Short mmCIF file of N, CA and C in Angstrom, two decimals:
data_model
loop_
_atom_site.label_atom_id
_atom_site.label_comp_id
_atom_site.label_asym_id
_atom_site.label_seq_id
_atom_site.Cartn_x
_atom_site.Cartn_y
_atom_site.Cartn_z
N MET A 1 0.82 -1.20 0.00
CA MET A 1 0.00 -0.01 0.00
C MET A 1 0.84 1.26 0.00
N ILE A 2 1.93 1.25 0.80
CA ILE A 2 2.80 2.42 0.87
C ILE A 2 3.44 2.72 -0.49
N TRP A 3 3.70 1.64 -1.26
CA TRP A 3 4.32 1.85 -2.57
C TRP A 3 3.39 2.57 -3.53
N PHE A 4 2.09 2.29 -3.41
CA PHE A 4 1.13 2.99 -4.26
C PHE A 4 1.06 4.48 -3.92
N VAL A 5 1.10 4.77 -2.62
CA VAL A 5 1.07 6.17 -2.18
C VAL A 5 2.35 6.88 -2.64
N LEU A 6 3.49 6.23 -2.41
CA LEU A 6 4.76 6.82 -2.82
C LEU A 6 4.81 7.00 -4.34
N GLY A 7 4.36 6.02 -5.09
CA GLY A 7 4.32 6.13 -6.54
C GLY A 7 3.39 7.25 -7.00
N GLY A 8 2.24 7.38 -6.32
CA GLY A 8 1.31 8.45 -6.66
C GLY A 8 1.91 9.83 -6.38
N VAL A 9 2.61 9.97 -5.26
CA VAL A 9 3.25 11.24 -4.92
C VAL A 9 4.34 11.57 -5.94
N LEU A 10 5.15 10.57 -6.29
CA LEU A 10 6.21 10.78 -7.28
C LEU A 10 5.61 11.13 -8.65
N LEU A 11 4.55 10.49 -9.06
CA LEU A 11 3.91 10.79 -10.33
C LEU A 11 3.32 12.19 -10.32
N ALA A 12 2.68 12.56 -9.23
CA ALA A 12 2.13 13.91 -9.12
C ALA A 12 3.25 14.95 -9.16
N GLY A 13 4.35 14.68 -8.49
CA GLY A 13 5.48 15.61 -8.52
C GLY A 13 6.06 15.73 -9.91
N LEU A 14 6.18 14.63 -10.64
CA LEU A 14 6.68 14.66 -12.00
C LEU A 14 5.76 15.44 -12.92
N LEU A 15 4.46 15.21 -12.78
CA LEU A 15 3.50 15.95 -13.61
C LEU A 15 3.52 17.46 -13.29
N TRP A 16 3.65 17.80 -12.01
CA TRP A 16 3.75 19.21 -11.65
C TRP A 16 5.01 19.84 -12.26
N PHE A 17 6.14 19.10 -12.18
CA PHE A 17 7.40 19.60 -12.74
C PHE A 17 7.28 19.80 -14.24
N LEU A 18 6.70 18.86 -14.95
CA LEU A 18 6.53 18.98 -16.39
C LEU A 18 5.60 20.15 -16.75
N TYR A 19 4.56 20.33 -15.96
CA TYR A 19 3.65 21.46 -16.19
C TYR A 19 4.39 22.78 -16.03
N ARG A 20 5.18 22.89 -14.95
CA ARG A 20 5.95 24.14 -14.70
C ARG A 20 6.98 24.36 -15.81
N LEU A 21 7.59 23.28 -16.27
CA LEU A 21 8.60 23.36 -17.31
C LEU A 21 7.99 23.83 -18.63
N ALA A 22 6.79 23.38 -18.92
CA ALA A 22 6.13 23.75 -20.18
C ALA A 22 5.80 25.23 -20.25
N TYR A 23 5.57 25.87 -19.14
CA TYR A 23 5.18 27.28 -19.13
C TYR A 23 6.29 28.19 -18.58
N ALA A 24 7.49 27.67 -18.46
CA ALA A 24 8.59 28.45 -17.90
C ALA A 24 9.30 29.24 -19.00
N ASP A 25 10.01 30.29 -18.59
CA ASP A 25 10.84 31.07 -19.48
C ASP A 25 12.03 30.20 -19.87
N SER A 26 12.25 30.00 -21.18
CA SER A 26 13.27 29.07 -21.63
C SER A 26 14.68 29.50 -21.21
N ALA A 27 14.99 30.79 -21.21
CA ALA A 27 16.31 31.25 -20.80
C ALA A 27 16.58 30.91 -19.35
N ARG A 28 15.55 31.05 -18.53
CA ARG A 28 15.69 30.73 -17.11
C ARG A 28 15.89 29.24 -16.89
N VAL A 29 15.17 28.41 -17.66
CA VAL A 29 15.30 26.97 -17.55
C VAL A 29 16.70 26.55 -17.96
N VAL A 30 17.21 27.12 -19.05
CA VAL A 30 18.54 26.78 -19.54
C VAL A 30 19.57 27.19 -18.49
N SER A 31 19.42 28.37 -17.93
CA SER A 31 20.37 28.86 -16.93
C SER A 31 20.39 27.95 -15.71
N ARG A 32 19.24 27.55 -15.23
CA ARG A 32 19.18 26.66 -14.07
C ARG A 32 19.72 25.28 -14.40
N ALA A 33 19.45 24.78 -15.61
CA ALA A 33 19.96 23.47 -16.00
C ALA A 33 21.49 23.49 -16.07
N ARG A 34 22.06 24.58 -16.59
CA ARG A 34 23.51 24.70 -16.64
C ARG A 34 24.10 24.72 -15.22
N THR A 35 23.47 25.49 -14.34
CA THR A 35 23.97 25.58 -12.97
C THR A 35 23.89 24.23 -12.27
N LEU A 36 22.77 23.55 -12.40
CA LEU A 36 22.62 22.24 -11.76
C LEU A 36 23.59 21.23 -12.37
N GLY A 37 23.78 21.27 -13.68
CA GLY A 37 24.73 20.37 -14.33
C GLY A 37 26.15 20.61 -13.86
N ALA A 38 26.51 21.89 -13.73
CA ALA A 38 27.84 22.23 -13.25
C ALA A 38 28.04 21.79 -11.82
N ALA A 39 27.02 21.98 -10.99
CA ALA A 39 27.10 21.55 -9.59
C ALA A 39 27.28 20.04 -9.51
N ALA A 40 26.53 19.31 -10.31
CA ALA A 40 26.65 17.85 -10.32
C ALA A 40 28.04 17.43 -10.78
N ALA A 41 28.58 18.11 -11.82
CA ALA A 41 29.92 17.77 -12.32
C ALA A 41 30.98 18.06 -11.27
N ILE A 42 30.82 19.15 -10.53
CA ILE A 42 31.79 19.49 -9.47
C ILE A 42 31.74 18.45 -8.34
N ILE A 43 30.55 18.08 -7.93
CA ILE A 43 30.40 17.10 -6.84
C ILE A 43 30.99 15.76 -7.25
N VAL A 44 30.65 15.30 -8.45
CA VAL A 44 31.19 14.02 -8.92
C VAL A 44 32.70 14.14 -9.09
N GLY A 45 33.17 15.29 -9.61
CA GLY A 45 34.61 15.50 -9.78
C GLY A 45 35.35 15.46 -8.46
N LEU A 46 34.78 16.06 -7.42
CA LEU A 46 35.40 16.00 -6.10
C LEU A 46 35.47 14.56 -5.59
N GLY A 47 34.40 13.84 -5.81
CA GLY A 47 34.39 12.43 -5.39
C GLY A 47 35.46 11.62 -6.14
N LEU A 48 35.60 11.86 -7.44
CA LEU A 48 36.63 11.17 -8.21
C LEU A 48 38.03 11.58 -7.76
N ALA A 49 38.20 12.87 -7.46
CA ALA A 49 39.52 13.33 -7.00
C ALA A 49 39.88 12.68 -5.66
N LEU A 50 38.91 12.54 -4.78
CA LEU A 50 39.17 11.92 -3.47
C LEU A 50 39.49 10.43 -3.59
N THR A 51 39.01 9.80 -4.64
CA THR A 51 39.30 8.38 -4.84
C THR A 51 40.52 8.17 -5.72
N GLY A 52 41.22 9.23 -6.10
CA GLY A 52 42.45 9.10 -6.85
C GLY A 52 42.32 9.15 -8.36
N ARG A 53 41.15 9.41 -8.86
CA ARG A 53 40.94 9.48 -10.31
C ARG A 53 41.02 10.95 -10.76
N ILE A 54 42.20 11.49 -10.68
CA ILE A 54 42.42 12.92 -10.94
C ILE A 54 42.11 13.27 -12.39
N GLY A 55 42.48 12.40 -13.32
CA GLY A 55 42.25 12.67 -14.74
C GLY A 55 40.78 12.90 -15.05
N LEU A 56 39.94 12.02 -14.55
CA LEU A 56 38.50 12.17 -14.75
C LEU A 56 37.96 13.40 -14.03
N ALA A 57 38.51 13.67 -12.86
CA ALA A 57 38.07 14.84 -12.11
C ALA A 57 38.36 16.12 -12.87
N VAL A 58 39.53 16.20 -13.48
CA VAL A 58 39.89 17.39 -14.27
C VAL A 58 38.92 17.56 -15.44
N VAL A 59 38.58 16.47 -16.08
CA VAL A 59 37.62 16.53 -17.20
C VAL A 59 36.27 17.07 -16.71
N LEU A 60 35.81 16.58 -15.58
CA LEU A 60 34.52 17.05 -15.06
C LEU A 60 34.60 18.50 -14.61
N PHE A 61 35.72 18.92 -14.03
CA PHE A 61 35.88 20.31 -13.64
C PHE A 61 35.89 21.20 -14.89
N GLY A 62 36.50 20.72 -15.95
CA GLY A 62 36.47 21.46 -17.21
C GLY A 62 35.07 21.58 -17.77
N ALA A 63 34.30 20.50 -17.67
CA ALA A 63 32.90 20.53 -18.12
C ALA A 63 32.10 21.52 -17.29
N ALA A 64 32.34 21.51 -15.98
CA ALA A 64 31.63 22.46 -15.09
C ALA A 64 32.00 23.89 -15.44
N ALA A 65 33.27 24.13 -15.72
CA ALA A 65 33.71 25.48 -16.09
C ALA A 65 33.03 25.91 -17.38
N GLY A 66 32.90 24.99 -18.33
CA GLY A 66 32.22 25.31 -19.57
C GLY A 66 30.73 25.61 -19.36
N LEU A 67 30.10 24.82 -18.49
CA LEU A 67 28.68 25.06 -18.21
C LEU A 67 28.45 26.38 -17.51
N LEU A 68 29.41 26.77 -16.68
CA LEU A 68 29.27 28.03 -15.95
C LEU A 68 29.72 29.23 -16.76
N GLY A 69 30.28 28.99 -17.95
CA GLY A 69 30.62 30.07 -18.85
C GLY A 69 32.04 30.57 -18.76
N PHE A 70 32.92 29.83 -18.11
CA PHE A 70 34.32 30.22 -18.09
C PHE A 70 34.98 29.70 -19.35
N GLY A 71 35.64 30.57 -20.07
CA GLY A 71 36.25 30.18 -21.33
C GLY A 71 37.70 29.74 -21.16
N GLY A 72 38.06 29.19 -20.02
CA GLY A 72 39.43 28.78 -19.76
C GLY A 72 39.93 27.71 -20.70
N PHE A 73 39.03 27.01 -21.37
CA PHE A 73 39.45 25.97 -22.29
C PHE A 73 39.19 26.37 -23.73
N GLY A 74 38.84 27.61 -23.95
CA GLY A 74 38.54 28.13 -25.28
C GLY A 74 39.77 28.59 -26.01
N PRO A 75 39.61 29.28 -27.13
CA PRO A 75 40.74 29.63 -27.99
C PRO A 75 41.71 30.61 -27.35
N PHE A 76 41.29 31.42 -26.41
CA PHE A 76 42.19 32.38 -25.79
C PHE A 76 42.71 31.93 -24.44
N GLY A 77 42.17 30.85 -23.90
CA GLY A 77 42.63 30.35 -22.62
C GLY A 77 42.43 31.34 -21.49
N GLN A 78 41.34 32.07 -21.49
CA GLN A 78 41.10 33.08 -20.48
C GLN A 78 39.87 32.74 -19.68
N LEU A 79 39.83 33.23 -18.46
CA LEU A 79 38.63 33.07 -17.67
C LEU A 79 37.70 34.20 -17.98
N GLY A 80 36.43 33.97 -17.75
CA GLY A 80 35.44 34.99 -18.06
C GLY A 80 34.88 34.68 -19.42
N GLY A 81 33.95 35.45 -19.87
CA GLY A 81 33.40 35.19 -21.18
C GLY A 81 31.90 35.18 -21.09
N ASN A 82 31.27 34.14 -21.61
CA ASN A 82 29.84 34.19 -21.72
C ASN A 82 29.18 33.14 -20.88
N ALA A 83 28.32 33.54 -19.97
CA ALA A 83 27.62 32.58 -19.12
C ALA A 83 26.20 32.96 -18.80
N SER A 84 25.67 33.97 -19.41
CA SER A 84 24.34 34.43 -19.03
C SER A 84 23.25 33.53 -19.55
N GLY A 85 23.51 32.80 -20.62
CA GLY A 85 22.47 31.96 -21.20
C GLY A 85 21.52 32.76 -22.05
N GLY A 86 21.64 34.08 -22.08
CA GLY A 86 20.78 34.91 -22.88
C GLY A 86 21.31 34.99 -24.30
N ALA A 87 20.43 35.33 -25.23
CA ALA A 87 20.81 35.39 -26.63
C ALA A 87 21.77 36.53 -26.90
N ALA A 88 21.61 37.65 -26.23
CA ALA A 88 22.41 38.83 -26.56
C ALA A 88 23.86 38.64 -26.19
N GLY A 89 24.14 38.08 -25.05
CA GLY A 89 25.51 37.99 -24.59
C GLY A 89 26.09 36.60 -24.71
N GLY A 90 25.43 35.71 -25.36
CA GLY A 90 25.91 34.36 -25.45
C GLY A 90 25.73 33.65 -24.14
N MET A 91 26.74 32.95 -23.69
CA MET A 91 26.64 32.17 -22.48
C MET A 91 27.25 32.88 -21.31
N GLY A 92 27.37 34.09 -21.28
CA GLY A 92 27.94 34.69 -20.09
C GLY A 92 28.27 36.12 -20.23
N GLY A 93 28.99 36.59 -19.24
CA GLY A 93 29.42 37.97 -19.29
C GLY A 93 28.28 38.93 -19.47
N ARG A 94 28.64 40.14 -19.72
CA ARG A 94 27.59 41.13 -19.98
C ARG A 94 27.29 41.16 -21.45
N PRO A 95 26.08 41.45 -21.85
CA PRO A 95 25.77 41.54 -23.26
C PRO A 95 26.45 42.74 -23.88
N PRO A 96 26.83 42.66 -25.15
CA PRO A 96 27.49 43.78 -25.78
C PRO A 96 26.57 44.99 -25.88
N GLN A 97 27.14 46.15 -25.67
CA GLN A 97 26.39 47.41 -25.76
C GLN A 97 26.78 48.11 -27.04
N PRO A 98 25.95 48.07 -28.09
CA PRO A 98 26.31 48.66 -29.35
C PRO A 98 26.48 50.18 -29.24
N GLY A 99 27.41 50.70 -30.02
CA GLY A 99 27.60 52.13 -30.09
C GLY A 99 28.51 52.69 -29.00
N GLN A 100 29.13 51.86 -28.18
CA GLN A 100 29.97 52.35 -27.11
C GLN A 100 31.46 52.26 -27.43
N MET A 101 31.85 51.61 -28.51
CA MET A 101 33.26 51.39 -28.79
C MET A 101 33.85 52.61 -29.50
N SER A 102 34.98 53.04 -29.02
CA SER A 102 35.68 54.16 -29.67
C SER A 102 36.54 53.63 -30.80
N ARG A 103 37.03 54.53 -31.64
CA ARG A 103 37.89 54.14 -32.75
C ARG A 103 39.19 53.52 -32.23
N ALA A 104 39.75 54.09 -31.19
CA ALA A 104 40.99 53.57 -30.63
C ALA A 104 40.79 52.15 -30.08
N GLU A 105 39.66 51.93 -29.42
CA GLU A 105 39.36 50.60 -28.90
C GLU A 105 39.16 49.61 -30.03
N ALA A 106 38.49 50.05 -31.10
CA ALA A 106 38.27 49.18 -32.24
C ALA A 106 39.59 48.77 -32.88
N LEU A 107 40.52 49.72 -33.01
CA LEU A 107 41.84 49.40 -33.55
C LEU A 107 42.56 48.39 -32.67
N GLU A 108 42.44 48.58 -31.36
CA GLU A 108 43.09 47.66 -30.42
C GLU A 108 42.48 46.26 -30.50
N VAL A 109 41.17 46.16 -30.59
CA VAL A 109 40.49 44.87 -30.67
C VAL A 109 40.97 44.09 -31.89
N LEU A 110 41.08 44.79 -33.03
CA LEU A 110 41.49 44.12 -34.26
C LEU A 110 43.01 44.02 -34.41
N GLY A 111 43.76 44.65 -33.51
CA GLY A 111 45.21 44.59 -33.57
C GLY A 111 45.78 45.41 -34.71
N LEU A 112 45.16 46.53 -35.01
CA LEU A 112 45.57 47.38 -36.14
C LEU A 112 46.09 48.73 -35.62
N ARG A 113 46.74 49.46 -36.52
CA ARG A 113 47.21 50.81 -36.23
C ARG A 113 46.34 51.82 -36.98
N GLU A 114 46.39 53.04 -36.50
CA GLU A 114 45.64 54.13 -37.18
C GLU A 114 46.09 54.20 -38.64
N GLY A 115 45.13 54.39 -39.52
CA GLY A 115 45.43 54.49 -40.95
C GLY A 115 45.32 53.17 -41.69
N ALA A 116 44.81 52.13 -41.02
CA ALA A 116 44.67 50.81 -41.67
C ALA A 116 43.63 50.92 -42.79
N SER A 117 43.92 50.24 -43.88
CA SER A 117 43.01 50.28 -45.03
C SER A 117 41.78 49.40 -44.76
N ALA A 118 40.77 49.56 -45.59
CA ALA A 118 39.55 48.78 -45.46
C ALA A 118 39.85 47.30 -45.64
N ASP A 119 40.77 46.98 -46.56
CA ASP A 119 41.13 45.56 -46.77
C ASP A 119 41.83 44.99 -45.55
N GLU A 120 42.71 45.77 -44.92
CA GLU A 120 43.40 45.31 -43.70
C GLU A 120 42.39 45.08 -42.58
N ILE A 121 41.42 45.98 -42.47
CA ILE A 121 40.39 45.85 -41.44
C ILE A 121 39.57 44.57 -41.65
N LYS A 122 39.17 44.34 -42.91
CA LYS A 122 38.38 43.16 -43.22
C LYS A 122 39.18 41.88 -43.01
N GLN A 123 40.48 41.91 -43.35
CA GLN A 123 41.32 40.74 -43.18
C GLN A 123 41.52 40.43 -41.69
N ALA A 124 41.79 41.46 -40.88
CA ALA A 124 41.97 41.25 -39.45
C ALA A 124 40.67 40.76 -38.81
N HIS A 125 39.52 41.31 -39.27
CA HIS A 125 38.22 40.89 -38.77
C HIS A 125 37.99 39.42 -39.06
N ARG A 126 38.24 39.03 -40.30
CA ARG A 126 38.01 37.65 -40.72
C ARG A 126 38.91 36.68 -39.94
N LYS A 127 40.18 37.07 -39.75
CA LYS A 127 41.13 36.21 -39.03
C LYS A 127 40.71 36.02 -37.58
N LEU A 128 40.38 37.14 -36.90
CA LEU A 128 40.00 37.03 -35.49
C LEU A 128 38.66 36.31 -35.31
N LEU A 129 37.71 36.61 -36.18
CA LEU A 129 36.39 36.00 -36.04
C LEU A 129 36.48 34.49 -36.24
N GLY A 130 37.40 34.05 -37.10
CA GLY A 130 37.61 32.61 -37.28
C GLY A 130 38.06 31.92 -36.00
N LYS A 131 38.76 32.68 -35.13
CA LYS A 131 39.27 32.10 -33.89
C LYS A 131 38.23 32.12 -32.77
N VAL A 132 37.35 33.13 -32.75
CA VAL A 132 36.45 33.29 -31.61
C VAL A 132 34.98 33.05 -31.95
N HIS A 133 34.71 32.54 -33.14
CA HIS A 133 33.31 32.32 -33.51
C HIS A 133 32.69 31.28 -32.57
N PRO A 134 31.45 31.50 -32.17
CA PRO A 134 30.79 30.54 -31.25
C PRO A 134 30.75 29.11 -31.78
N ASP A 135 30.76 28.93 -33.09
CA ASP A 135 30.77 27.57 -33.65
C ASP A 135 32.12 26.89 -33.47
N ARG A 136 33.15 27.66 -33.11
CA ARG A 136 34.50 27.12 -32.91
C ARG A 136 34.93 27.29 -31.46
N GLU A 137 34.01 27.09 -30.54
CA GLU A 137 34.24 27.16 -29.10
C GLU A 137 34.58 28.56 -28.61
N GLY A 138 34.26 29.57 -29.42
CA GLY A 138 34.42 30.95 -28.98
C GLY A 138 33.17 31.42 -28.28
N THR A 139 33.10 32.72 -28.05
CA THR A 139 31.93 33.27 -27.36
C THR A 139 31.23 34.28 -28.24
N THR A 140 29.95 34.40 -28.06
CA THR A 140 29.20 35.37 -28.82
C THR A 140 29.58 36.80 -28.41
N TYR A 141 30.02 36.97 -27.17
CA TYR A 141 30.42 38.28 -26.71
C TYR A 141 31.67 38.76 -27.46
N LEU A 142 32.69 37.92 -27.54
CA LEU A 142 33.89 38.29 -28.26
C LEU A 142 33.62 38.50 -29.75
N ALA A 143 32.80 37.61 -30.34
CA ALA A 143 32.47 37.76 -31.75
C ALA A 143 31.73 39.08 -31.99
N SER A 144 30.83 39.46 -31.10
CA SER A 144 30.10 40.71 -31.28
C SER A 144 31.02 41.91 -31.14
N LYS A 145 32.01 41.83 -30.24
CA LYS A 145 32.96 42.92 -30.08
C LYS A 145 33.82 43.08 -31.34
N ILE A 146 34.23 41.97 -31.93
CA ILE A 146 35.02 42.02 -33.15
C ILE A 146 34.18 42.59 -34.30
N ASN A 147 32.93 42.17 -34.39
CA ASN A 147 32.04 42.75 -35.41
C ASN A 147 31.83 44.23 -35.19
N GLU A 148 31.65 44.63 -33.95
CA GLU A 148 31.46 46.05 -33.64
C GLU A 148 32.70 46.86 -33.99
N ALA A 149 33.89 46.28 -33.72
CA ALA A 149 35.13 46.97 -34.06
C ALA A 149 35.23 47.21 -35.57
N LYS A 150 34.88 46.19 -36.35
CA LYS A 150 34.92 46.34 -37.80
C LYS A 150 33.94 47.42 -38.24
N ASP A 151 32.73 47.40 -37.67
CA ASP A 151 31.72 48.38 -38.05
C ASP A 151 32.17 49.81 -37.71
N VAL A 152 32.81 49.97 -36.54
CA VAL A 152 33.30 51.30 -36.14
C VAL A 152 34.34 51.79 -37.11
N LEU A 153 35.29 50.90 -37.47
CA LEU A 153 36.39 51.31 -38.35
C LEU A 153 35.92 51.54 -39.79
N LEU A 154 34.94 50.78 -40.23
CA LEU A 154 34.42 50.98 -41.59
C LEU A 154 33.23 51.94 -41.60
N LYS A 155 32.90 52.45 -40.41
CA LYS A 155 31.80 53.43 -40.24
C LYS A 155 30.49 52.97 -40.83
N LYS A 156 30.08 51.77 -40.40
CA LYS A 156 28.78 51.23 -40.86
C LYS A 156 27.71 51.55 -39.87
#
């Protein structure tokens, strides 16, 4: 008898969860799923580290860092980056603010000097974007900054 009650409670809880999930904000659901996944990876990684399986623990810590939006394993090997889960800023960091980049900052982002030609700007843009594009483990934040730098320099 107790199993029927327990089964009924679990079924009701599952149905409630699915109902809430169906009407939830998708960005919020994704953000919570990433956080819970990272927490699970960290807990399992700690358990593996304590049992001497350091290699697997490092892999799980790397997965947790990726879920939390740290780009430490990305093309630039830096911490920070995109973790917000929102469309504007990719997976993190703050979303890009259009119209705030100065010409000097745009030159610095693309690694150019004052007086660079349009072809040099386009070539530097293409080269950098190939390294930080979100499809190549880059971030949408960095890609948007590179695009913004090109637009500022070409005055689009």
